[in-house]
Amino acid sequence: MTPDRQPTLEGERVVIRPLRADDWEAVYAVASDPLIWELHPVPDRWRETVFHTFFDEALACGGGLVIIDKATGMIIGSSRYDAYDQANDELEIGWTFIARRHWGGSYNREIKRLMLDHIHYYVGRVVFLVGQHNLRSRRAMEKIGGTLIPGRHHRGNGDMFPDHVVYAIDRA
């Protein structure tokens, strides 16, 4: 069964829905904070031209999502379902960022839990691509139960993203 990569998901704190072209201003308002990207392999993603490529890729992949704070109704970030691999029964969740005021709390856990619960209906394994030196994201992965897959790179291609590591969470 082909995964539904454009769901609307609702938790206590957030609503996650499909990304639309008219979300540009609100999503870029969050993404324009340089501190969000300081540990990422693409640290200048806060620049409008660089982020526009990222945004367009999220729309084109068919799995781009926005994250909305239920309390305010404001977009606070974005994520994606990408790289469905039917042969290996896996899909990637990634490209996630949220506004700094939502860091360190329960938002990331809820976002990932909603996304994992949804997509694990379709696939047995979810993989996450994380910048090798992005210790903040790596700790966040471990907090939600991610297991590092030693030696694995994005989609098995170390040449494509050599500065990344891969974590996995298998369906229970």
CSV table of C-alpha atoms in Angstrom, one decimal:
chain,number,residue,atom,x,y,z
A,1,MET,CA,0.0,0.0,0.0
A,2,THR,CA,1.4,3.4,-1.0
A,3,PRO,CA,2.0,5.6,2.0
A,4,ASP,CA,-0.1,8.7,2.5
A,5,ARG,CA,2.5,11.4,2.7
A,6,GLN,CA,0.1,14.3,2.8
A,7,PRO,CA,-2.0,13.7,5.9
A,8,THR,CA,-3.5,16.1,8.4
A,9,LEU,CA,-2.4,15.1,11.9
A,10,GLU,CA,-3.5,16.6,15.2
A,11,GLY,CA,-2.1,16.4,18.7
A,12,GLU,CA,-2.4,18.3,21.9
A,13,ARG,CA,0.0,21.1,20.8
A,14,VAL,CA,0.2,21.0,17.0
A,15,VAL,CA,-1.6,20.4,13.8
A,16,ILE,CA,0.5,19.1,10.9
A,17,ARG,CA,-0.9,19.5,7.4
A,18,PRO,CA,0.3,19.4,3.8
A,19,LEU,CA,2.5,22.3,2.7
A,20,ARG,CA,1.1,24.7,0.2
A,21,ALA,CA,2.8,27.3,-2.0
A,22,ASP,CA,0.9,30.1,-0.2
A,23,ASP,CA,2.6,29.0,3.1
A,24,TRP,CA,5.9,30.6,1.8
A,25,GLU,CA,5.8,33.8,3.9
A,26,ALA,CA,4.8,32.1,7.2
A,27,VAL,CA,7.3,29.3,6.8
A,28,TYR,CA,10.1,31.6,5.8
A,29,ALA,CA,9.4,33.9,8.7
A,30,VAL,CA,10.3,30.9,10.9
A,31,ALA,CA,13.2,29.7,8.7
A,32,SER,CA,14.8,33.1,8.5
A,33,ASP,CA,16.3,32.7,12.0
A,34,PRO,CA,20.0,32.0,11.4
A,35,LEU,CA,20.3,30.2,14.8
A,36,ILE,CA,18.0,27.4,13.6
A,37,TRP,CA,20.5,26.4,11.0
A,38,GLU,CA,23.8,27.0,12.8
A,39,LEU,CA,24.5,23.3,13.4
A,40,HIS,CA,23.1,22.1,10.0
A,41,PRO,CA,25.3,21.1,7.1
A,42,VAL,CA,23.7,23.9,5.2
A,43,PRO,CA,24.1,26.7,7.8
A,44,ASP,CA,23.0,29.5,5.4
A,45,ARG,CA,19.6,28.0,4.8
A,46,TRP,CA,18.2,31.0,6.6
A,47,ARG,CA,19.0,33.1,3.5
A,48,GLU,CA,16.0,33.7,1.3
A,49,THR,CA,17.4,32.4,-1.9
A,50,VAL,CA,18.8,29.2,-0.2
A,51,PHE,CA,15.6,28.6,1.7
A,52,HIS,CA,13.5,29.1,-1.4
A,53,THR,CA,15.2,26.1,-3.0
A,54,PHE,CA,14.5,24.1,0.2
A,55,PHE,CA,10.9,25.2,0.2
A,56,ASP,CA,10.4,24.3,-3.5
A,57,GLU,CA,11.9,20.9,-3.0
A,58,ALA,CA,9.5,20.3,-0.1
A,59,LEU,CA,6.6,21.1,-2.4
A,60,ALA,CA,7.9,19.0,-5.2
A,61,CYS,CA,8.6,15.9,-3.1
A,62,GLY,CA,4.9,15.4,-2.4
A,63,GLY,CA,5.5,14.9,1.3
A,64,GLY,CA,6.1,18.5,2.6
A,65,LEU,CA,4.2,19.5,5.7
A,66,VAL,CA,3.8,22.5,7.9
A,67,ILE,CA,3.6,22.5,11.7
A,68,ILE,CA,1.0,24.7,13.3
A,69,ASP,CA,0.9,25.7,17.0
A,70,LYS,CA,-2.7,25.0,18.1
A,71,ALA,CA,-2.6,27.6,20.8
A,72,THR,CA,-1.8,30.5,18.4
A,73,GLY,CA,-2.8,29.1,14.9
A,74,MET,CA,0.7,30.2,13.7
A,75,ILE,CA,3.0,28.1,11.5
A,76,ILE,CA,6.0,27.2,13.7
A,77,GLY,CA,8.0,24.9,11.3
A,78,SER,CA,8.0,22.3,8.7
A,79,SER,CA,8.9,18.6,8.1
A,80,ARG,CA,8.7,16.1,5.3
A,81,TYR,CA,7.9,12.5,4.4
A,82,ASP,CA,10.4,11.6,1.6
A,83,ALA,CA,12.3,8.8,-0.1
A,84,TYR,CA,9.8,6.0,0.1
A,85,ASP,CA,11.6,2.7,-0.5
A,86,GLN,CA,9.1,0.0,-1.0
A,87,ALA,CA,11.7,-2.7,-1.4
A,88,ASN,CA,13.1,-2.0,2.0
A,89,ASP,CA,9.8,-1.2,3.6
A,90,GLU,CA,11.0,2.2,4.8
A,91,LEU,CA,10.5,5.9,4.4
A,92,GLU,CA,12.4,9.0,5.5
A,93,ILE,CA,11.1,11.6,7.9
A,94,GLY,CA,13.3,14.7,7.8
A,95,TRP,CA,14.1,18.2,6.8
A,96,THR,CA,12.4,19.2,10.1
A,97,PHE,CA,12.8,22.6,11.7
A,98,ILE,CA,10.8,24.4,14.3
A,99,ALA,CA,10.9,27.9,15.8
A,100,ARG,CA,13.5,28.2,18.6
A,101,ARG,CA,10.8,29.2,21.2
A,102,HIS,CA,9.5,25.6,20.7
A,103,TRP,CA,12.9,23.9,21.3
A,104,GLY,CA,13.7,21.8,24.3
A,105,GLY,CA,10.2,20.9,25.2
A,106,SER,CA,7.5,18.5,24.1
A,107,TYR,CA,6.8,19.9,20.6
A,108,ASN,CA,9.4,17.9,18.7
A,109,ARG,CA,8.4,14.7,20.5
A,110,GLU,CA,4.8,15.3,19.7
A,111,ILE,CA,5.5,16.2,16.0
A,112,LYS,CA,7.6,13.1,15.5
A,113,ARG,CA,5.2,10.8,17.4
A,114,LEU,CA,2.3,12.0,15.2
A,115,MET,CA,4.3,11.5,12.1
A,116,LEU,CA,5.7,8.1,13.2
A,117,ASP,CA,2.3,6.8,14.3
A,118,HIS,CA,0.8,7.8,10.9
A,119,ILE,CA,3.5,6.5,8.6
A,120,HIS,CA,4.2,3.2,10.5
A,121,TYR,CA,0.8,2.1,9.3
A,122,TYR,CA,2.4,2.0,5.9
A,123,VAL,CA,6.0,1.1,6.5
A,124,GLY,CA,8.0,-1.0,9.0
A,125,ARG,CA,11.0,1.4,9.3
A,126,VAL,CA,11.4,5.1,9.3
A,127,VAL,CA,14.8,6.6,8.8
A,128,PHE,CA,16.1,10.1,9.7
A,129,LEU,CA,19.0,11.8,8.0
A,130,VAL,CA,20.9,14.0,10.6
A,131,GLY,CA,23.9,16.2,10.2
A,132,GLN,CA,26.9,14.3,11.6
A,133,HIS,CA,27.9,17.2,13.8
A,134,ASN,CA,24.4,18.4,14.7
A,135,LEU,CA,24.5,17.2,18.3
A,136,ARG,CA,21.3,19.0,19.1
A,137,SER,CA,19.3,17.0,16.5
A,138,ARG,CA,21.2,13.8,17.3
A,139,ARG,CA,20.2,14.1,21.0
A,140,ALA,CA,16.6,14.8,19.9
A,141,MET,CA,16.6,11.6,17.8
A,142,GLU,CA,17.9,9.5,20.8
A,143,LYS,CA,15.2,11.1,23.0
A,144,ILE,CA,12.4,9.8,20.7
A,145,GLY,CA,14.0,6.3,20.4
A,146,GLY,CA,16.1,6.6,17.2
A,147,THR,CA,18.9,4.1,16.8
A,148,LEU,CA,22.0,5.1,14.9
A,149,ILE,CA,22.7,2.9,11.9
A,150,PRO,CA,26.6,2.8,11.9
A,151,GLY,CA,28.1,3.3,8.4
A,152,ARG,CA,24.8,4.0,6.7
A,153,HIS,CA,24.4,7.2,4.7
A,154,HIS,CA,21.3,8.8,3.1
A,155,ARG,CA,19.6,6.3,0.8
A,156,GLY,CA,22.7,4.2,1.0
A,157,ASN,CA,24.8,6.7,-0.9
A,158,GLY,CA,27.6,8.0,1.2
A,159,ASP,CA,28.8,10.2,-1.7
A,160,MET,CA,25.4,12.0,-1.8
A,161,PHE,CA,25.5,13.2,1.9
A,162,PRO,CA,28.8,12.2,3.4
A,163,ASP,CA,28.4,14.6,6.3
A,164,HIS,CA,25.2,12.9,7.6
A,165,VAL,CA,24.3,9.9,9.7
A,166,VAL,CA,21.1,7.9,9.7
A,167,TYR,CA,18.9,6.9,12.6
A,168,ALA,CA,16.0,4.5,12.4
A,169,ILE,CA,12.8,3.8,14.3
A,170,ASP,CA,11.1,0.5,13.5
A,171,ARG,CA,7.4,-0.2,13.9
A,172,ALA,CA,6.6,-1.7,17.3
